[in-house]
Coordinates of C-alpha atoms and ligand atoms in Angstrom, one line a residue:
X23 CA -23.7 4.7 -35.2
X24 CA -25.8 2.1 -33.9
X25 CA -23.3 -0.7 -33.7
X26 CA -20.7 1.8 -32.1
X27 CA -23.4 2.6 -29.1
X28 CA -23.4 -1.1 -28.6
X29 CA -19.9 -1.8 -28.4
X30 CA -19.7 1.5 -26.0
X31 CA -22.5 0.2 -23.7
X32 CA -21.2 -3.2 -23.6
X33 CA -17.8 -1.4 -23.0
X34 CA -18.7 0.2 -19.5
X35 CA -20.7 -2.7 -18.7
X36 CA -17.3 -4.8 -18.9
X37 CA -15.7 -2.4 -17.0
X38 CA -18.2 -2.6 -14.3
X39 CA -17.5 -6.0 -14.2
X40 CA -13.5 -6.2 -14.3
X41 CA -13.9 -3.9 -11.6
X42 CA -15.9 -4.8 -9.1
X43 CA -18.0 -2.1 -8.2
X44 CA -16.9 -0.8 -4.5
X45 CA -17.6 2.3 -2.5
X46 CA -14.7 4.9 -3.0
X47 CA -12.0 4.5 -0.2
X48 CA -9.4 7.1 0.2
X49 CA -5.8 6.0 0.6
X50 CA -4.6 6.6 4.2
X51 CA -2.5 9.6 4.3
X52 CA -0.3 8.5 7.7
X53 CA 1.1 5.5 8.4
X54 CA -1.9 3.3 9.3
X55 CA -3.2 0.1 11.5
X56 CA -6.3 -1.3 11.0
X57 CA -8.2 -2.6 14.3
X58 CA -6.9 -6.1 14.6
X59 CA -3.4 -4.7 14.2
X60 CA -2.5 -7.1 10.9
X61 CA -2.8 -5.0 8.4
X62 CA -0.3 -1.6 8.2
X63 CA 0.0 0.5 5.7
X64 CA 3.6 2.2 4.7
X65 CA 3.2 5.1 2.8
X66 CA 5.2 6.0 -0.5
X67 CA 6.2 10.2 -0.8
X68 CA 6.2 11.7 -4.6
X69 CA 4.9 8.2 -6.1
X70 CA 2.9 5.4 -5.9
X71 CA 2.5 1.9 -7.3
X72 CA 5.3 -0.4 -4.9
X73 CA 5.2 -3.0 -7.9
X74 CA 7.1 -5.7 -6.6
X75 CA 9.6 -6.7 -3.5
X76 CA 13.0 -7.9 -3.0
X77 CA 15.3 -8.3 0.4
X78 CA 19.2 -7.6 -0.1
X79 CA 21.6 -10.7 0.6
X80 CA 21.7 -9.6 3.8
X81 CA 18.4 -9.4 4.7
X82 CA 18.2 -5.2 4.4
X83 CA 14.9 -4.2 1.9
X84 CA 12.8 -4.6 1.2
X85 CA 13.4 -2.6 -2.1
X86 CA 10.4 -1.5 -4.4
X87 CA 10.0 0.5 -7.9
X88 CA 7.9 2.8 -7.6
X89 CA 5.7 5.1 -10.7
X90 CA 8.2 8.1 -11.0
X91 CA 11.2 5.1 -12.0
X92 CA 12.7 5.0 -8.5
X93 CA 14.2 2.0 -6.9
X94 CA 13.7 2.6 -3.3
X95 CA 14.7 1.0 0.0
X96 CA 13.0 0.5 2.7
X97 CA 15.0 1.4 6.1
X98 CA 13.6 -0.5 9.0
X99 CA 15.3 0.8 12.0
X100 CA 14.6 4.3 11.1
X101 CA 11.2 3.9 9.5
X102 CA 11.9 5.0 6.2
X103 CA 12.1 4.7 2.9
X104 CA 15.5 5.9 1.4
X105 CA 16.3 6.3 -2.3
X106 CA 18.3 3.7 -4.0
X107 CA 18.5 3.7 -7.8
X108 CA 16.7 4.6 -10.8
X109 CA 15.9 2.9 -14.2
X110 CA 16.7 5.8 -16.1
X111 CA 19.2 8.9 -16.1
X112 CA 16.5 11.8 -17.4
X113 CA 15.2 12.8 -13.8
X114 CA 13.8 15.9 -14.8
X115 CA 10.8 15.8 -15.6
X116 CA 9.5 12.6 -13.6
X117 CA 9.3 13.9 -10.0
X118 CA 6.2 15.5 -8.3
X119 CA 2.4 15.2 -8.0
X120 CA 2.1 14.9 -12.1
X121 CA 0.5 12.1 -14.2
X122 CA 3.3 9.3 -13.8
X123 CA 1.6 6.5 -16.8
X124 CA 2.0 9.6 -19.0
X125 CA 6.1 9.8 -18.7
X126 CA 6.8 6.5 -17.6
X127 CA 8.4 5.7 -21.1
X128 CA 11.0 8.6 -20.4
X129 CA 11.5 7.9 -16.5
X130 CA 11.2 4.3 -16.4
X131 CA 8.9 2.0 -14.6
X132 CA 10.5 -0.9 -12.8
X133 CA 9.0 -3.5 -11.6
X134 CA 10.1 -7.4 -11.0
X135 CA 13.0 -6.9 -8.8
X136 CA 15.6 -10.2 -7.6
X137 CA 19.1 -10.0 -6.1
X138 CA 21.5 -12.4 -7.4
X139 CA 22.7 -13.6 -3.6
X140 CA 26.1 -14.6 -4.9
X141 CA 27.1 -10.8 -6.4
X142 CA 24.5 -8.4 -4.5
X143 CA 23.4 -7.2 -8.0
X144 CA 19.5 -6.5 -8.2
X145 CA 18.4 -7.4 -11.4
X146 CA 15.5 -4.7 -12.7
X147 CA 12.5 -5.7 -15.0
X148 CA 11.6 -2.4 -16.2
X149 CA 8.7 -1.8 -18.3
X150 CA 10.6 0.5 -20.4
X151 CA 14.0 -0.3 -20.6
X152 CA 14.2 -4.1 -20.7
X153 CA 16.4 -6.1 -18.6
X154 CA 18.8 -3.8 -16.1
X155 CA 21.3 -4.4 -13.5
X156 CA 22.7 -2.2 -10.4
X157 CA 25.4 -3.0 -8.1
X158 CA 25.3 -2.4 -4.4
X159 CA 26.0 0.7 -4.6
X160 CA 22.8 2.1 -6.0
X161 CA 24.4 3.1 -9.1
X162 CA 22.7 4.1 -12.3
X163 CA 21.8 0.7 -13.3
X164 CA 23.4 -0.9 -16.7
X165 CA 21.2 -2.1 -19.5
X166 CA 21.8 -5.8 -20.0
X167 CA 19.2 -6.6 -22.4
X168 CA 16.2 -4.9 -24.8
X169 CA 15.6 -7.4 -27.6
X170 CA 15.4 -11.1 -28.3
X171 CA 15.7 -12.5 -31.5
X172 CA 16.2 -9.0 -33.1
X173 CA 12.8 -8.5 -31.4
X174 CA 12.2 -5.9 -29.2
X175 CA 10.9 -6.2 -25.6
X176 CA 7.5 -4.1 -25.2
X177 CA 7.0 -4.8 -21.9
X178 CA 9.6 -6.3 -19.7
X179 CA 7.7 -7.4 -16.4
X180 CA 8.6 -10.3 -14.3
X181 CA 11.8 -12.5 -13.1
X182 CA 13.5 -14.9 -11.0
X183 CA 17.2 -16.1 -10.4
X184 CA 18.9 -19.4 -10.2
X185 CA 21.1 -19.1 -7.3
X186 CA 23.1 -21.7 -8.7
X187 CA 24.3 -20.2 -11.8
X188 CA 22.8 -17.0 -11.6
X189 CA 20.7 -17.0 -14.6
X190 CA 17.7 -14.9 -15.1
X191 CA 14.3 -15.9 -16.4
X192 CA 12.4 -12.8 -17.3
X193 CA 9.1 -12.3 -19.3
X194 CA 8.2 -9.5 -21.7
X195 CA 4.3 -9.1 -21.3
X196 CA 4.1 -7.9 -25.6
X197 CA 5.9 -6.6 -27.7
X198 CA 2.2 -4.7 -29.1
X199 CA 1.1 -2.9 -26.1
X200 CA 3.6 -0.9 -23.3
X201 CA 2.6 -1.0 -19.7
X202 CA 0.2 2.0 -19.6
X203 CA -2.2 0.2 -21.8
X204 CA -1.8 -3.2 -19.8
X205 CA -5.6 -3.8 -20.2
X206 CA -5.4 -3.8 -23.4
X207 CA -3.3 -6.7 -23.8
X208 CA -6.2 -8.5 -21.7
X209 CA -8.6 -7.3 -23.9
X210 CA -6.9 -7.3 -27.5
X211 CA -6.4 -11.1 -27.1
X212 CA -2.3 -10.2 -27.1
X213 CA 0.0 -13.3 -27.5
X214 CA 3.1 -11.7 -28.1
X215 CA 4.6 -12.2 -24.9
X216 CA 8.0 -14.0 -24.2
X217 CA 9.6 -16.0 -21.7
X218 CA 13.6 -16.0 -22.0
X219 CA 16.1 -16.7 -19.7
X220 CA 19.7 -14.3 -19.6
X221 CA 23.2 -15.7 -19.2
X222 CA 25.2 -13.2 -17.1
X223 CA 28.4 -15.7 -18.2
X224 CA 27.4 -15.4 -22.0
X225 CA 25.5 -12.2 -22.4
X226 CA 23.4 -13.8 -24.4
X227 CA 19.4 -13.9 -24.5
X228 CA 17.4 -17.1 -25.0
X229 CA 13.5 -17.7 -26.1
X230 CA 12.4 -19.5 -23.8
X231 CA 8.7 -19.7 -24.6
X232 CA 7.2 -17.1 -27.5
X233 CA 3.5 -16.4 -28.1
X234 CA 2.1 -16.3 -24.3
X235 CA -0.9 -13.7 -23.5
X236 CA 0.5 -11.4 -21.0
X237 CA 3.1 -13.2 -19.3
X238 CA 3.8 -11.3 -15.9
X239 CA 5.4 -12.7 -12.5
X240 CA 7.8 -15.8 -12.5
X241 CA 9.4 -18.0 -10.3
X242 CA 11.2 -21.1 -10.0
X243 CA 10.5 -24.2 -8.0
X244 CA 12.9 -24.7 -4.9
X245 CA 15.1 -26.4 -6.6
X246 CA 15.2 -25.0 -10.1
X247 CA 13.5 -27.8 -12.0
X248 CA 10.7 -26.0 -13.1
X249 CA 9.5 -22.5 -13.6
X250 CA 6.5 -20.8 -13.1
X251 CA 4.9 -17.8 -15.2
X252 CA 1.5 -16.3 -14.5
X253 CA -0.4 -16.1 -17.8
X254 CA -2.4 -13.3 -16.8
X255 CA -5.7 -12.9 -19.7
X256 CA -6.3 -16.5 -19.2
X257 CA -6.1 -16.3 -15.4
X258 CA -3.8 -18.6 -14.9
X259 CA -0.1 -20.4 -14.0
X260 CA 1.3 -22.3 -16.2
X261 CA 4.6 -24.3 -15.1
X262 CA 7.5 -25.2 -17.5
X263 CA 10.1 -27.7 -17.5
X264 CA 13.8 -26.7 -17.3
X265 CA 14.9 -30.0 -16.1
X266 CA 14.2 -34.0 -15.2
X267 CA 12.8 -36.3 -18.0
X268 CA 9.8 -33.3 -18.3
X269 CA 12.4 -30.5 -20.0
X270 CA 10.4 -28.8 -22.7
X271 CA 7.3 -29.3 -20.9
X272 CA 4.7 -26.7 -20.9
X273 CA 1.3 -27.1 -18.8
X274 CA -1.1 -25.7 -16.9
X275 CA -0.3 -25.3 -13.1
X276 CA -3.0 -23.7 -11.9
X277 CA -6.7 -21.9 -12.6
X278 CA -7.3 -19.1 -10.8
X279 CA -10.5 -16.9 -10.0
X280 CA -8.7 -13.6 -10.8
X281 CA -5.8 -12.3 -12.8
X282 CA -2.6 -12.6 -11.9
X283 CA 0.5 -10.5 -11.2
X284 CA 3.6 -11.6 -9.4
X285 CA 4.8 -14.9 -7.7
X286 CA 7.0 -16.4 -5.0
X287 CA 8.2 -19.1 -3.0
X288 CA 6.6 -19.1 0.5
X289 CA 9.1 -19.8 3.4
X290 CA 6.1 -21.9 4.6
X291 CA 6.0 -24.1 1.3
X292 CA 4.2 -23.4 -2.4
X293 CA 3.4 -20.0 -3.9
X294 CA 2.1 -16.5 -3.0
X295 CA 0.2 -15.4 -6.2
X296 CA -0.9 -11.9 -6.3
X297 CA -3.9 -10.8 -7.9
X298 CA -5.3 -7.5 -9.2
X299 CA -8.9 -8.3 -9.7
X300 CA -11.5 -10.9 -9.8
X301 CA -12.6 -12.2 -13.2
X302 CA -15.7 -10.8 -14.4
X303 CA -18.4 -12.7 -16.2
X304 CA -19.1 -10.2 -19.4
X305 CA -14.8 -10.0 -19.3
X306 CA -15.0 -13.7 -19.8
X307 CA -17.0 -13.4 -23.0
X308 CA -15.0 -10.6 -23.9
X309 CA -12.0 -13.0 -24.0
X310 CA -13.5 -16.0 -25.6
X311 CA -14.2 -13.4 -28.5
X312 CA -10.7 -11.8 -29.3
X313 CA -12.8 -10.0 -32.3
X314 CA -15.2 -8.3 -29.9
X315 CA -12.2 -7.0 -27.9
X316 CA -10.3 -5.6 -31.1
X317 CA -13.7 -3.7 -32.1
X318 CA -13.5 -2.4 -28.8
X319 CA -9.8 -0.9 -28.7
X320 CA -11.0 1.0 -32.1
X321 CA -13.9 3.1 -29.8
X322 CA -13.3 6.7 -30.1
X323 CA -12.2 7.3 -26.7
X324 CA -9.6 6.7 -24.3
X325 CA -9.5 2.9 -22.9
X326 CA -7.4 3.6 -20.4
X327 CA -8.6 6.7 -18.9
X328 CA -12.2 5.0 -18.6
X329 CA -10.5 2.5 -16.8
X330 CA -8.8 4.4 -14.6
X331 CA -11.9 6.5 -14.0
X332 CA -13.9 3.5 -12.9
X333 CA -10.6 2.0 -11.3
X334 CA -11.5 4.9 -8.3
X335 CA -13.8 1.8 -7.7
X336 CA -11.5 -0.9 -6.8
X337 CA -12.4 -5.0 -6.8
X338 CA -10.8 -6.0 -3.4
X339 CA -7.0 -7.1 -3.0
X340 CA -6.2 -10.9 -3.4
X341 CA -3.4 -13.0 -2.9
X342 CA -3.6 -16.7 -3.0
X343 CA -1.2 -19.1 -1.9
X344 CA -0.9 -22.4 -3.9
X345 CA 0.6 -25.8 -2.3
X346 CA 3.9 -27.6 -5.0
X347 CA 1.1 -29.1 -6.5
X348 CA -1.3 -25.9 -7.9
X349 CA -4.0 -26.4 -5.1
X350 CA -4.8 -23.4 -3.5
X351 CA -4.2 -23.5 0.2
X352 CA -4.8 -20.2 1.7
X353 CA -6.6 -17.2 0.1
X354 CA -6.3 -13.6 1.1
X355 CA -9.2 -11.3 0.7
X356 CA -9.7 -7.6 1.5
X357 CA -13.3 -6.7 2.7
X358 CA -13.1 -3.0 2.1
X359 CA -11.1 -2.7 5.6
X360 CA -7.7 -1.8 4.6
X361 CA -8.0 0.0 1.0
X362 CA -6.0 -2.7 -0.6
X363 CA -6.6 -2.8 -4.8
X364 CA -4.7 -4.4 -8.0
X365 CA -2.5 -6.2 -5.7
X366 CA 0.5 -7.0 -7.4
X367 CA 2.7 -8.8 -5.2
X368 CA 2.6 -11.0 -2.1
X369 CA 5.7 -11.4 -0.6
X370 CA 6.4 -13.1 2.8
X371 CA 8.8 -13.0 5.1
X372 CA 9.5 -13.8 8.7
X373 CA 5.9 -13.7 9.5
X374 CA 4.7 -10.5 7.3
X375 CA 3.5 -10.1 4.4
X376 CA 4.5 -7.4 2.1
X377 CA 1.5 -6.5 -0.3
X378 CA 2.5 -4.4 -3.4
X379 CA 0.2 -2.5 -6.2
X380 CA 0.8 -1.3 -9.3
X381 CA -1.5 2.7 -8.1
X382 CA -1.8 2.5 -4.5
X383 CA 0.1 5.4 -2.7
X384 CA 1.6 2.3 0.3
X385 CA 2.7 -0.9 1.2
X386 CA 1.3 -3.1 3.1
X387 CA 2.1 -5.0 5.2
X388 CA 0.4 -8.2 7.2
X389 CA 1.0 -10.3 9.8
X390 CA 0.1 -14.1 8.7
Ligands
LIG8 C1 14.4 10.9 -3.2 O1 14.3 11.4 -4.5 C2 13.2 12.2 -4.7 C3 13.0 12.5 -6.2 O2 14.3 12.8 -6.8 C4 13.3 13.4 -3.8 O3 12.2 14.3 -4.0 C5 13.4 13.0 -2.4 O4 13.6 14.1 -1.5 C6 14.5 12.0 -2.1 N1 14.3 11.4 -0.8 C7 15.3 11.2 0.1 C8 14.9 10.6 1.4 O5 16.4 11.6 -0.2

């Protein structure tokens, strides 16, 4: 017993730390500006968790997944948010104010979302059902991939598109864990994660990079010599080579002081890096014994829904944004004003931006 009441206390004391203890804030249930009139918050109906953000070729959007497996768009000159697609045909039993994580395998979760600008298609990483594809139209999407290497995906997260050629680099967070139990891929020590990119010409799937610990967000560089994929348990973005005398190259971009989530190009120059929380010291020890995490996934109890318990007190929403050269340059930080938490994506655009998270019932918005 004695050793299992130590790995328990030890257990809430990490959690304590991965989340920074906060007062409880309640989400806003209107549409909502805070005092300096940056911040507004959009909310979502029937779901939550805007995961990621993309803008049509023609500048419509932006479009979000959201936790019931929607794909929805957001309509700007009537204030709105319209439905556009889903990631998977069963619809019946994924609607309303119910439990979302819990059917999430059955409705779909998407989340990176990219438009190919040459076709219109939005590409879907779905965390369920692998690599997808929808036309204008809003269509029920087609699968385009769910394996690699006779591998299956676990975990499909992240991607990016070469406008030139319209390839997609994707990542697949682990082929152990599925979305719902994302910390314990932190805390498991995970490397089962893949980078690959998909040939729309070929069909075919290639492994890019294979035994990564919890790929998530990626992007590539301005001019598609280089791509970037946020290593998320090690807290940090590593860049690798697609072209130039470097090909094949694989090194660290960046340290960061939380974990993160998705990434983009600014308009400004460098990269918006979401975060969903600060690194915690006991988490750090955690990590640097993969053992003591393993013991800890075996506890008689529910990881997740101790998590989410203590989630109720959120660490407070980050986004960084890092100059060509991994340096950060600017750094966003939420002091309990506007009930930001897990950020998962910082997108900008003409002067806003768009702040997504993987449980919070909005999107935000902010003027730089
Ligand atoms: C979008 O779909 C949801 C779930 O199917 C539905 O409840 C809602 O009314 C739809 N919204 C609009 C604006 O059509």
């Amino acid at each position: 017993m004695r050793p299992k009441f130590l790995l328990a206390a030890t257990f809430v004391a990490l959690l304590s730390a991965f989340v920074a203890v906060n007062r409880i804030r309640h989400p806003p249930r209107a549409s909502h500006v805070d005092h300096l009139g940056r911040f507004e918050a959009i909310p979502i109906e029937g779901a939550v968790g805007p995961e990621s953000f993309a803008f049509d070729p023609l500048g419509g959007g932006p479009y979000t997944g959201v936790s019931d497996g929607r794909i929805i768009k957001w309509q700007q000159d009537e204030r709105r948010w319209i439905n556009f697609s889903r990631t998977s045909p069963e619809r019946d039993d994924c609607g309303g104010h119910r439990d979302h994580d819990q059917m999430e395998h059955v409705c779909g979760r998407p989340l990176g979302l990219r438009f190919d600008v040459t076709t219109g298609d939005l590409y879907i990483a779905d965390a369920y059902m692998g690599l997808l594809v929808v036309d204008p139209s809003g269509d029920m999407p087609t699968q385009v991939a769910t394996q690699a290497q006779g591998l299956p995906f676990g975990f499909t997260n992240g991607l990016d598109i070469d406008p030139r050629n319209g390839a997609v680099y994707f990542s697949d967070s682990s082929t152990q864990y599925q979305r719902r139990s994302y910390l314990s891929v932190i805390i498991s020590g995970d490397k089962t994660g893949r980078l690959m990119k998909y040939d729309p010409e070929t069909k075919q799937v290639t492994v890019l990079l294979s035994d990564l610990s919890f790929p998530n967000g990626v992007v590539l560089s301005e001019n598609g010599d280089y791509i970037l994929v946020a290593e998320t348990t090690h807290c940090r973005i590593m860049r690798y080579w697609l072209e130039t005398s470097n090909a094949g190259n694989f090194e660290v971009f960046a340290q960061l002081p939380g974990f993160p989530d998705n990434i983009h190009r600014s308009p400004r120059g460098g990269y918006w890096v979401a975060m969903h929380s600060r690194r915690g010291r006991l988490l750090e020890w955690v990590l640097a014994y993969p053992s003591m995490g393993n013991a800890l996934l075996k506890l008689p109890f529910n990881i997740m829904k101790a998590y989410s318990y203590l989630a109720k007190w959120r660490g407070s929403g980050l986004a960084i944004r890092l100059s060509e050269q991994g340096e950060i340059l600017e750094m966003l930080e939420d002091r309990n004003e506007n009930n930001w938490g897990s950020v998962s994506e910082a997108k900008e655009r003409d002067g806003t931006l768009w702040m997504g998270s993987v449980n919070m019932p909005f999107a935000g918005k902010y003027k730089i």
